[in-house]
């Protein structure tokens, strides 16, 4: 049955997992995208195409929680070359300011092309005449153009969930022109920040040679492509309701109790990723303890590090480094029953996260580069009593909106130490003033507003197609 809306993302909102009894089942994959997309899917008779993790093949489309899902299979070699390789060892570090060194391998690129082609073909099969297709993220940047070739009748949107780098970095990529041309298959290309959209338009002008004017690209075939920012957000109301629920309030108290009821709880929540600045923040905290500014009897740091991309070498090395550091800090500063750092290598359901946010006095988010960082917004959404301090990296997209956080440069350990200490010692009035302003921002710009504004942008995009006038023409 053809669909009026097709969502194409590398991951499905559910993962295929092995259950305790050895049979296979589905588990909601963590991540906020599904709450964002769900209302749009329901309103539009939509289907979601994506990979459920693993190497299962021949999985049929199915329904989960009222959403129609079409699983894509991936071979072990594609997982290695397309997913771990080109997506996460080439593009991921390249798009995050070379925090790690990107690797360029021609076989990985071939696999990227092949998998993108398969996703495009599947979308072409499932889309109704004139349907809207919304493609997501860096794993699938060739899909828009491939899909347009197969189905010129479609309206195609693309959204990049991670940063888009400046030309100086992007041009290292041997396949830079193909990626730009791939994205130009869309009618609307959405980014987190205005700067990213500008980077893209500038690159298109320089590398592909198309005419551009502000946020528009004029293609020789008469189409126009718009590149614009749509800062993503979270289900703010959902998080607040959860934080207010009796069970979460009780769980938050239980967590503090289990931590030994310290005066202040610091919290970090990240995928275990080298872009997140986990090492530097723990070091800053440890130095504050070493210098006597923070006492282990008064404060504790809880660091949740969700396992991620564990087959990729850089991620394995990072895990070893962080775990060594945590061991050293606890050895140096901990006492019996009072470790300085509670380190959890695990991911948790949303309710447990809400309880952790509710239990934390100082939330520490210090990435070297991050498209948005939804953890920062989730923390704010959960602090319905207008308390809690947020220490936030200037290099997270969220810093553009959450100006009242204690903003830090994660490369500057001394600066980070001062900010942590200020946030730790800030008086209630100051904390409330800042949190109130941030809460206003997050509740007024939630994920539902984000999805609606992208969809409106997409239905307006391409209206100049007929009777196109390029500037100066
Ligand atoms: C980031 C990316 C997503 C990705 C997620 C988890 O948020 O923007 O596209 O799905 O990380 O990473 P994984 O590799 O497990 O899908």
GROMACS .gro file of C-alpha atoms and ligand atoms in nm:
model
  489
    1UNK     CA    1   0.000   0.000   0.000
    2UNK     CA    2   0.158   0.334  -0.096
    3UNK     CA    3   0.211   0.596   0.176
    4UNK     CA    4   0.168   0.975   0.173
    5UNK     CA    5   0.460   1.025   0.413
    6UNK     CA    6   0.777   0.819   0.422
    7UNK     CA    7   1.036   0.870   0.697
    8UNK     CA    8   1.381   0.739   0.605
    9UNK     CA    9   1.637   0.711   0.885
   10UNK     CA   10   1.930   0.479   0.943
   11UNK     CA   11   1.764   0.343   1.256
   12UNK     CA   12   1.407   0.233   1.315
   13UNK     CA   13   1.245   0.356   1.637
   14UNK     CA   14   1.269  -0.006   1.759
   15UNK     CA   15   1.565  -0.245   1.773
   16UNK     CA   16   1.548  -0.615   1.702
   17UNK     CA   17   1.677  -0.787   2.016
   18UNK     CA   18   1.712  -1.131   2.161
   19UNK     CA   19   1.475  -1.179   2.455
   20UNK     CA   20   1.553  -1.366   2.778
   21UNK     CA   21   1.386  -1.685   2.647
   22UNK     CA   22   1.608  -1.684   2.337
   23UNK     CA   23   1.338  -1.570   2.094
   24UNK     CA   24   1.361  -1.245   1.896
   25UNK     CA   25   1.153  -0.942   1.982
   26UNK     CA   26   1.143  -0.562   1.946
   27UNK     CA   27   1.256  -0.301   2.195
   28UNK     CA   28   1.206   0.073   2.169
   29UNK     CA   29   1.538   0.218   2.067
   30UNK     CA   30   1.639   0.510   2.284
   31UNK     CA   31   1.642   0.853   2.129
   32UNK     CA   32   1.400   1.133   2.084
   33UNK     CA   33   1.335   1.115   1.712
   34UNK     CA   34   1.031   0.895   1.747
   35UNK     CA   35   0.844   1.140   1.974
   36UNK     CA   36   0.918   1.411   1.721
   37UNK     CA   37   0.804   1.219   1.418
   38UNK     CA   38   0.516   1.024   1.569
   39UNK     CA   39   0.249   1.297   1.552
   40UNK     CA   40   0.344   1.380   1.193
   41UNK     CA   41   0.330   1.012   1.096
   42UNK     CA   42  -0.011   0.961   1.252
   43UNK     CA   43  -0.152   1.271   1.085
   44UNK     CA   44  -0.026   1.169   0.741
   45UNK     CA   45  -0.058   0.793   0.690
   46UNK     CA   46   0.313   0.744   0.717
   47UNK     CA   47   0.567   0.464   0.721
   48UNK     CA   48   0.920   0.464   0.868
   49UNK     CA   49   1.204   0.290   0.683
   50UNK     CA   50   1.517   0.201   0.884
   51UNK     CA   51   1.764  -0.056   1.009
   52UNK     CA   52   1.667  -0.245   1.325
   53UNK     CA   53   2.030  -0.323   1.421
   54UNK     CA   54   2.187  -0.664   1.360
   55UNK     CA   55   2.204  -0.874   1.044
   56UNK     CA   56   1.853  -1.023   1.023
   57UNK     CA   57   1.731  -1.028   0.666
   58UNK     CA   58   1.389  -1.061   0.503
   59UNK     CA   59   1.205  -0.876   0.779
   60UNK     CA   60   0.856  -0.777   0.667
   61UNK     CA   61   0.698  -0.437   0.740
   62UNK     CA   62   0.503  -0.442   1.065
   63UNK     CA   63   0.311  -0.223   1.305
   64UNK     CA   64   0.444  -0.115   1.643
   65UNK     CA   65   0.240   0.108   1.874
   66UNK     CA   66   0.026   0.208   1.580
   67UNK     CA   67   0.326   0.313   1.367
   68UNK     CA   68   0.405   0.134   1.043
   69UNK     CA   69   0.768   0.031   1.017
   70UNK     CA   70   0.964  -0.112   0.724
   71UNK     CA   71   1.290  -0.278   0.838
   72UNK     CA   72   1.594  -0.268   0.610
   73UNK     CA   73   1.849  -0.544   0.638
   74UNK     CA   74   2.223  -0.495   0.647
   75UNK     CA   75   2.494  -0.754   0.590
   76UNK     CA   76   2.784  -0.793   0.832
   77UNK     CA   77   3.010  -0.636   0.571
   78UNK     CA   78   2.777  -0.338   0.530
   79UNK     CA   79   2.765  -0.288   0.905
   80UNK     CA   80   3.142  -0.276   0.904
   81UNK     CA   81   3.190  -0.058   0.596
   82UNK     CA   82   2.878   0.158   0.573
   83UNK     CA   83   2.779   0.197   0.941
   84UNK     CA   84   3.096   0.162   1.150
   85UNK     CA   85   3.322   0.271   0.866
   86UNK     CA   86   3.203   0.553   0.641
   87UNK     CA   87   2.924   0.680   0.868
   88UNK     CA   88   3.102   0.662   1.202
   89UNK     CA   89   3.474   0.664   1.133
   90UNK     CA   90   3.473   0.902   0.832
   91UNK     CA   91   3.172   1.137   0.844
   92UNK     CA   92   3.115   1.150   1.220
   93UNK     CA   93   3.463   1.281   1.313
   94UNK     CA   94   3.483   1.498   0.999
   95UNK     CA   95   3.153   1.669   1.080
   96UNK     CA   96   3.253   1.713   1.447
   97UNK     CA   97   3.552   1.939   1.384
   98UNK     CA   98   3.800   1.650   1.352
   99UNK     CA   99   3.780   1.575   1.726
  100UNK     CA  100   3.916   1.238   1.608
  101UNK     CA  101   4.098   1.180   1.280
  102UNK     CA  102   3.860   1.074   1.002
  103UNK     CA  103   3.963   0.774   0.793
  104UNK     CA  104   3.909   0.774   0.419
  105UNK     CA  105   3.871   0.434   0.253
  106UNK     CA  106   3.740   0.377  -0.095
  107UNK     CA  107   3.567   0.047  -0.007
  108UNK     CA  108   3.377   0.224   0.272
  109UNK     CA  109   3.257   0.484   0.025
  110UNK     CA  110   3.139   0.212  -0.218
  111UNK     CA  111   2.941   0.055   0.062
  112UNK     CA  112   2.791   0.395   0.157
  113UNK     CA  113   2.671   0.442  -0.203
  114UNK     CA  114   2.528   0.091  -0.215
  115UNK     CA  115   2.334   0.116   0.113
  116UNK     CA  116   2.204   0.465   0.029
  117UNK     CA  117   2.083   0.330  -0.306
  118UNK     CA  118   1.893   0.050  -0.134
  119UNK     CA  119   1.724   0.290   0.108
  120UNK     CA  120   1.629   0.516  -0.186
  121UNK     CA  121   1.481   0.221  -0.379
  122UNK     CA  122   1.276   0.112  -0.080
  123UNK     CA  123   1.143   0.466  -0.031
  124UNK     CA  124   1.055   0.481  -0.401
  125UNK     CA  125   0.855   0.158  -0.367
  126UNK     CA  126   0.659   0.271  -0.064
  127UNK     CA  127   0.581   0.635  -0.154
  128UNK     CA  128   0.245   0.724  -0.310
  129UNK     CA  129   0.223   0.953  -0.614
  130UNK     CA  130   0.325   1.304  -0.503
  131UNK     CA  131   0.407   1.185  -0.148
  132UNK     CA  132   0.641   1.355   0.095
  133UNK     CA  133   0.963   1.178   0.194
  134UNK     CA  134   1.166   1.301   0.492
  135UNK     CA  135   1.523   1.166   0.501
  136UNK     CA  136   1.731   1.188   0.821
  137UNK     CA  137   2.094   1.233   0.908
  138UNK     CA  138   2.450   1.186   0.789
  139UNK     CA  139   2.422   0.814   0.716
  140UNK     CA  140   2.184   0.883   0.424
  141UNK     CA  141   2.302   1.199   0.249
  142UNK     CA  142   2.290   1.046  -0.099
  143UNK     CA  143   1.930   0.932  -0.067
  144UNK     CA  144   1.763   1.262  -0.171
  145UNK     CA  145   1.923   1.270  -0.517
  146UNK     CA  146   1.895   0.895  -0.574
  147UNK     CA  147   1.528   0.912  -0.483
  148UNK     CA  148   1.462   1.212  -0.704
  149UNK     CA  149   1.608   1.024  -1.001
  150UNK     CA  150   1.376   0.732  -0.931
  151UNK     CA  151   1.070   0.941  -0.842
  152UNK     CA  152   1.070   1.302  -0.965
  153UNK     CA  153   0.709   1.341  -0.846
  154UNK     CA  154   0.803   1.333  -0.475
  155UNK     CA  155   0.853   1.620  -0.234
  156UNK     CA  156   1.177   1.544  -0.053
  157UNK     CA  157   1.306   1.689   0.272
  158UNK     CA  158   1.638   1.617   0.442
  159UNK     CA  159   1.737   1.693   0.801
  160UNK     CA  160   2.091   1.671   0.940
  161UNK     CA  161   2.097   1.597   1.314
  162UNK     CA  162   2.469   1.665   1.357
  163UNK     CA  163   2.683   1.971   1.277
  164UNK     CA  164   2.768   2.055   0.916
  165UNK     CA  165   3.134   2.156   0.905
  166UNK     CA  166   3.290   2.467   0.754
  167UNK     CA  167   3.432   2.439   0.401
  168UNK     CA  168   3.790   2.426   0.533
  169UNK     CA  169   3.720   2.088   0.694
  170UNK     CA  170   3.454   1.946   0.462
  171UNK     CA  171   3.678   1.978   0.159
  172UNK     CA  172   3.911   1.709   0.292
  173UNK     CA  173   3.648   1.455   0.193
  174UNK     CA  174   3.744   1.286  -0.135
  175UNK     CA  175   3.372   1.250  -0.219
  176UNK     CA  176   3.271   1.603  -0.117
  177UNK     CA  177   3.099   1.685  -0.446
  178UNK     CA  178   2.892   1.366  -0.446
  179UNK     CA  179   2.768   1.436  -0.093
  180UNK     CA  180   2.666   1.793  -0.183
  181UNK     CA  181   2.490   1.673  -0.497
  182UNK     CA  182   2.319   1.400  -0.298
  183UNK     CA  183   2.173   1.655  -0.056
  184UNK     CA  184   2.067   1.883  -0.341
  185UNK     CA  185   1.814   1.618  -0.443
  186UNK     CA  186   1.597   1.750  -0.158
  187UNK     CA  187   1.361   2.049  -0.183
  188UNK     CA  188   1.447   2.154   0.172
  189UNK     CA  189   1.770   2.074   0.359
  190UNK     CA  190   1.737   2.140   0.731
  191UNK     CA  191   2.020   2.196   0.981
  192UNK     CA  192   2.043   2.256   1.356
  193UNK     CA  193   2.199   2.601   1.326
  194UNK     CA  194   2.207   2.890   1.080
  195UNK     CA  195   2.587   2.860   1.053
  196UNK     CA  196   2.560   2.503   0.928
  197UNK     CA  197   2.310   2.602   0.658
  198UNK     CA  198   2.545   2.884   0.552
  199UNK     CA  199   2.841   2.640   0.537
  200UNK     CA  200   2.637   2.419   0.306
  201UNK     CA  201   2.526   2.698   0.070
  202UNK     CA  202   2.879   2.834   0.049
  203UNK     CA  203   3.018   2.488  -0.034
  204UNK     CA  204   2.755   2.433  -0.302
  205UNK     CA  205   2.853   2.763  -0.464
  206UNK     CA  206   3.226   2.690  -0.444
  207UNK     CA  207   3.237   2.319  -0.517
  208UNK     CA  208   2.935   2.252  -0.738
  209UNK     CA  209   2.919   2.595  -0.899
  210UNK     CA  210   2.544   2.656  -0.862
  211UNK     CA  211   2.405   3.006  -0.817
  212UNK     CA  212   2.288   3.082  -0.466
  213UNK     CA  213   2.109   3.368  -0.298
  214UNK     CA  214   2.074   3.377   0.082
  215UNK     CA  215   1.921   3.040   0.176
  216UNK     CA  216   1.835   2.933  -0.180
  217UNK     CA  217   2.030   2.729  -0.432
  218UNK     CA  218   1.928   2.759  -0.798
  219UNK     CA  219   1.983   2.442  -0.998
  220UNK     CA  220   2.034   2.442  -1.376
  221UNK     CA  221   1.721   2.226  -1.425
  222UNK     CA  222   1.503   2.503  -1.278
  223UNK     CA  223   1.459   2.358  -0.929
  224UNK     CA  224   1.538   2.556  -0.619
  225UNK     CA  225   1.665   2.402  -0.296
  226UNK     CA  226   1.630   2.580   0.037
  227UNK     CA  227   1.886   2.531   0.316
  228UNK     CA  228   1.766   2.656   0.654
  229UNK     CA  229   1.804   2.606   1.030
  230UNK     CA  230   1.542   2.414   1.231
  231UNK     CA  231   1.687   2.370   1.583
  232UNK     CA  232   1.559   2.038   1.714
  233UNK     CA  233   1.407   2.002   2.059
  234UNK     CA  234   1.244   1.756   2.298
  235UNK     CA  235   0.899   1.660   2.418
  236UNK     CA  236   0.920   1.922   2.693
  237UNK     CA  237   0.569   1.865   2.828
  238UNK     CA  238   0.621   1.488   2.837
  239UNK     CA  239   0.945   1.524   3.035
  240UNK     CA  240   0.795   1.772   3.277
  241UNK     CA  241   0.491   1.549   3.340
  242UNK     CA  242   0.721   1.256   3.402
  243UNK     CA  243   0.937   1.458   3.643
  244UNK     CA  244   0.625   1.562   3.836
  245UNK     CA  245   0.490   1.206   3.861
  246UNK     CA  246   0.487   1.044   4.203
  247UNK     CA  247   0.700   0.752   4.092
  248UNK     CA  248   0.977   0.973   3.950
  249UNK     CA  249   0.975   1.205   4.253
  250UNK     CA  250   1.011   0.900   4.479
  251UNK     CA  251   1.281   0.749   4.261
  252UNK     CA  252   1.480   1.076   4.265
  253UNK     CA  253   1.474   1.077   4.646
  254UNK     CA  254   1.580   0.713   4.646
  255UNK     CA  255   1.875   0.793   4.417
  256UNK     CA  256   1.997   1.073   4.643
  257UNK     CA  257   1.965   0.847   4.942
  258UNK     CA  258   2.162   0.573   4.765
  259UNK     CA  259   2.433   0.829   4.689
  260UNK     CA  260   2.460   0.901   5.062
  261UNK     CA  261   2.249   1.221   5.059
  262UNK     CA  262   2.536   1.448   4.955
  263UNK     CA  263   2.480   1.823   4.962
  264UNK     CA  264   2.521   1.845   4.584
  265UNK     CA  265   2.493   1.594   4.302
  266UNK     CA  266   2.672   1.662   3.973
  267UNK     CA  267   2.546   1.467   3.671
  268UNK     CA  268   2.676   1.388   3.322
  269UNK     CA  269   2.470   1.185   3.072
  270UNK     CA  270   2.618   1.100   2.735
  271UNK     CA  271   2.663   0.833   2.476
  272UNK     CA  272   3.020   0.717   2.533
  273UNK     CA  273   3.155   0.928   2.247
  274UNK     CA  274   3.481   1.122   2.206
  275UNK     CA  275   3.290   1.432   2.097
  276UNK     CA  276   3.125   1.464   2.439
  277UNK     CA  277   3.421   1.586   2.645
  278UNK     CA  278   3.365   1.337   2.928
  279UNK     CA  279   3.734   1.299   3.010
  280UNK     CA  280   3.798   1.672   3.041
  281UNK     CA  281   3.496   1.733   3.264
  282UNK     CA  282   3.589   1.452   3.504
  283UNK     CA  283   3.943   1.584   3.523
  284UNK     CA  284   3.818   1.933   3.602
  285UNK     CA  285   3.598   1.794   3.878
  286UNK     CA  286   3.884   1.586   4.019
  287UNK     CA  287   4.117   1.887   4.027
  288UNK     CA  288   3.857   2.082   4.223
  289UNK     CA  289   3.852   1.799   4.475
  290UNK     CA  290   4.231   1.776   4.482
  291UNK     CA  291   4.255   2.150   4.553
  292UNK     CA  292   4.005   2.126   4.835
  293UNK     CA  293   3.727   2.333   4.667
  294UNK     CA  294   3.491   2.038   4.672
  295UNK     CA  295   3.487   1.772   4.942
  296UNK     CA  296   3.387   1.413   4.870
  297UNK     CA  297   3.162   1.424   5.179
  298UNK     CA  298   2.967   1.713   5.024
  299UNK     CA  299   2.944   1.630   4.656
  300UNK     CA  300   2.943   1.342   4.415
  301UNK     CA  301   2.961   1.314   4.036
  302UNK     CA  302   2.732   1.066   3.859
  303UNK     CA  303   2.845   0.993   3.504
  304UNK     CA  304   2.615   0.787   3.281
  305UNK     CA  305   2.801   0.669   2.971
  306UNK     CA  306   2.567   0.485   2.734
  307UNK     CA  307   2.747   0.216   2.531
  308UNK     CA  308   2.778   0.320   2.168
  309UNK     CA  309   2.946   0.199   1.845
  310UNK     CA  310   3.157  -0.045   2.039
  311UNK     CA  311   3.314  -0.207   1.735
  312UNK     CA  312   3.474   0.121   1.625
  313UNK     CA  313   3.833   0.145   1.749
  314UNK     CA  314   3.820   0.510   1.863
  315UNK     CA  315   3.523   0.428   2.086
  316UNK     CA  316   3.704   0.133   2.244
  317UNK     CA  317   4.010   0.342   2.317
  318UNK     CA  318   3.795   0.614   2.468
  319UNK     CA  319   3.623   0.369   2.699
  320UNK     CA  320   3.957   0.245   2.831
  321UNK     CA  321   4.080   0.600   2.887
  322UNK     CA  322   3.771   0.709   3.075
  323UNK     CA  323   3.755   0.399   3.289
  324UNK     CA  324   4.121   0.438   3.380
  325UNK     CA  325   4.058   0.798   3.478
  326UNK     CA  326   3.752   0.714   3.689
  327UNK     CA  327   3.954   0.447   3.870
  328UNK     CA  328   4.232   0.693   3.938
  329UNK     CA  329   4.001   0.969   4.061
  330UNK     CA  330   3.817   0.733   4.294
  331UNK     CA  331   4.148   0.595   4.419
  332UNK     CA  332   4.278   0.946   4.489
  333UNK     CA  333   3.967   1.112   4.631
  334UNK     CA  334   3.718   0.846   4.736
  335UNK     CA  335   3.661   0.717   5.086
  336UNK     CA  336   3.495   0.399   5.205
  337UNK     CA  337   3.135   0.416   5.089
  338UNK     CA  338   3.200   0.754   4.920
  339UNK     CA  339   3.339   0.723   4.568
  340UNK     CA  340   3.397   1.063   4.406
  341UNK     CA  341   3.253   0.943   4.076
  342UNK     CA  342   2.968   0.700   4.021
  343UNK     CA  343   3.032   0.569   3.672
  344UNK     CA  344   2.756   0.378   3.492
  345UNK     CA  345   2.828   0.218   3.155
  346UNK     CA  346   2.466   0.162   3.062
  347UNK     CA  347   2.160   0.321   2.908
  348UNK     CA  348   1.834   0.374   3.095
  349UNK     CA  349   1.464   0.418   3.018
  350UNK     CA  350   1.323   0.770   3.004
  351UNK     CA  351   1.165   0.750   3.353
  352UNK     CA  352   1.497   0.663   3.515
  353UNK     CA  353   1.663   0.949   3.326
  354UNK     CA  354   1.395   1.189   3.449
  355UNK     CA  355   1.464   1.074   3.807
  356UNK     CA  356   1.836   1.133   3.760
  357UNK     CA  357   1.772   1.483   3.621
  358UNK     CA  358   1.543   1.551   3.916
  359UNK     CA  359   1.811   1.431   4.159
  360UNK     CA  360   2.094   1.639   4.011
  361UNK     CA  361   2.187   1.989   4.134
  362UNK     CA  362   2.446   2.057   3.865
  363UNK     CA  363   2.409   1.911   3.514
  364UNK     CA  364   2.737   1.905   3.323
  365UNK     CA  365   2.724   1.897   2.940
  366UNK     CA  366   3.065   1.968   2.787
  367UNK     CA  367   3.095   1.841   2.428
  368UNK     CA  368   3.377   1.962   2.201
  369UNK     CA  369   3.119   1.976   1.924
  370UNK     CA  370   2.753   1.873   1.926
  371UNK     CA  371   2.472   1.937   1.677
  372UNK     CA  372   2.225   2.029   1.952
  373UNK     CA  373   2.253   1.812   2.267
  374UNK     CA  374   1.911   1.713   2.386
  375UNK     CA  375   2.030   1.607   2.734
  376UNK     CA  376   2.072   1.975   2.821
  377UNK     CA  377   1.714   2.046   2.715
  378UNK     CA  378   1.579   1.737   2.894
  379UNK     CA  379   1.739   1.851   3.219
  380UNK     CA  380   1.583   2.194   3.186
  381UNK     CA  381   1.240   2.045   3.106
  382UNK     CA  382   1.251   1.830   3.420
  383UNK     CA  383   1.338   2.119   3.658
  384UNK     CA  384   0.980   2.238   3.706
  385UNK     CA  385   1.070   2.404   4.038
  386UNK     CA  386   1.306   2.638   3.852
  387UNK     CA  387   1.610   2.507   4.034
  388UNK     CA  388   1.921   2.322   3.917
  389UNK     CA  389   2.231   2.461   3.746
  390UNK     CA  390   2.335   2.378   3.392
  391UNK     CA  391   2.701   2.392   3.286
  392UNK     CA  392   2.700   2.384   2.906
  393UNK     CA  393   2.963   2.385   2.634
  394UNK     CA  394   2.964   2.678   2.393
  395UNK     CA  395   3.016   2.421   2.120
  396UNK     CA  396   2.682   2.248   2.166
  397UNK     CA  397   2.403   2.377   1.940
  398UNK     CA  398   2.189   2.411   2.254
  399UNK     CA  399   2.414   2.696   2.374
  400UNK     CA  400   2.251   2.921   2.113
  401UNK     CA  401   1.919   2.888   2.294
  402UNK     CA  402   2.025   2.823   2.654
  403UNK     CA  403   2.222   3.144   2.700
  404UNK     CA  404   2.163   3.150   3.076
  405UNK     CA  405   2.358   2.831   3.138
  406UNK     CA  406   2.712   2.854   3.279
  407UNK     CA  407   2.875   2.844   2.935
  408UNK     CA  408   3.219   2.686   2.907
  409UNK     CA  409   3.492   2.612   2.656
  410UNK     CA  410   3.568   2.243   2.717
  411UNK     CA  411   3.924   2.285   2.587
  412UNK     CA  412   3.993   2.525   2.873
  413UNK     CA  413   4.018   2.311   3.187
  414UNK     CA  414   4.072   2.610   3.419
  415UNK     CA  415   3.770   2.788   3.272
  416UNK     CA  416   3.567   2.474   3.316
  417UNK     CA  417   3.681   2.444   3.679
  418UNK     CA  418   3.570   2.801   3.752
  419UNK     CA  419   3.230   2.741   3.592
  420UNK     CA  420   3.176   2.416   3.781
  421UNK     CA  421   3.265   2.587   4.105
  422UNK     CA  422   3.042   2.886   4.034
  423UNK     CA  423   2.750   2.661   3.949
  424UNK     CA  424   2.819   2.458   4.264
  425UNK     CA  425   2.831   2.764   4.489
  426UNK     CA  426   2.566   2.979   4.319
  427UNK     CA  427   2.291   3.107   4.544
  428UNK     CA  428   1.935   2.995   4.497
  429UNK     CA  429   1.821   3.324   4.350
  430UNK     CA  430   2.083   3.316   4.076
  431UNK     CA  431   2.010   2.954   3.991
  432UNK     CA  432   1.637   3.024   3.970
  433UNK     CA  433   1.681   3.333   3.755
  434UNK     CA  434   1.881   3.137   3.503
  435UNK     CA  435   1.666   2.824   3.506
  436UNK     CA  436   1.341   3.017   3.467
  437UNK     CA  437   1.465   3.181   3.147
  438UNK     CA  438   1.589   2.852   3.005
  439UNK     CA  439   1.263   2.675   3.088
  440UNK     CA  440   1.069   2.938   2.899
  441UNK     CA  441   1.283   2.877   2.591
  442UNK     CA  442   1.252   2.498   2.603
  443UNK     CA  443   0.877   2.485   2.669
  444UNK     CA  444   0.804   2.734   2.394
  445UNK     CA  445   1.023   2.557   2.140
  446UNK     CA  446   0.947   2.188   2.179
  447UNK     CA  447   0.991   1.903   1.937
  448UNK     CA  448   0.633   1.916   1.817
  449UNK     CA  449   0.693   2.276   1.708
  450UNK     CA  450   1.017   2.164   1.540
  451UNK     CA  451   0.850   1.890   1.335
  452UNK     CA  452   0.558   2.112   1.240
  453UNK     CA  453   0.786   2.391   1.126
  454UNK     CA  454   0.999   2.156   0.913
  455UNK     CA  455   0.687   2.007   0.751
  456UNK     CA  456   0.549   2.355   0.675
  457UNK     CA  457   0.886   2.457   0.534
  458UNK     CA  458   0.884   2.148   0.317
  459UNK     CA  459   0.538   2.203   0.180
  460UNK     CA  460   0.631   2.563   0.096
  461UNK     CA  461   0.967   2.464  -0.056
  462UNK     CA  462   1.007   2.440  -0.428
  463UNK     CA  463   0.709   2.672  -0.494
  464UNK     CA  464   0.939   2.890  -0.702
  465UNK     CA  465   1.003   2.597  -0.934
  466UNK     CA  466   0.776   2.720  -1.206
  467UNK     CA  467   0.886   3.042  -1.358
  468UNK     CA  468   1.226   3.031  -1.191
  469UNK     CA  469   1.432   3.344  -1.199
  470UNK     CA  470   1.789   3.311  -1.096
  471UNK     CA  471   1.944   3.631  -0.964
  472UNK     CA  472   2.073   3.841  -1.247
  473UNK     CA  473   1.895   3.625  -1.507
  474LIG     C1  474   2.337   1.056   1.694
  474LIG     C2  475   2.302   1.055   1.546
  474LIG     C3  476   2.191   0.956   1.516
  474LIG     C4  477   2.225   0.821   1.576
  474LIG     C5  478   2.252   0.833   1.726
  474LIG     C6  479   2.292   0.701   1.792
  474LIG     O1  480   2.236   1.118   1.766
  474LIG     O2  481   2.266   1.184   1.501
  474LIG     O3  482   2.173   0.942   1.376
  474LIG     O4  483   2.122   0.728   1.552
  474LIG     O5  484   2.358   0.926   1.744
  474LIG     O6  485   2.400   0.643   1.725
  474LIG     P1  486   2.391   0.499   1.657
  474LIG     O7  487   2.518   0.486   1.582
  474LIG     O8  488   2.375   0.402   1.769
  474LIG     O9  489   2.269   0.499   1.566
   0.00000   0.00000   0.00000
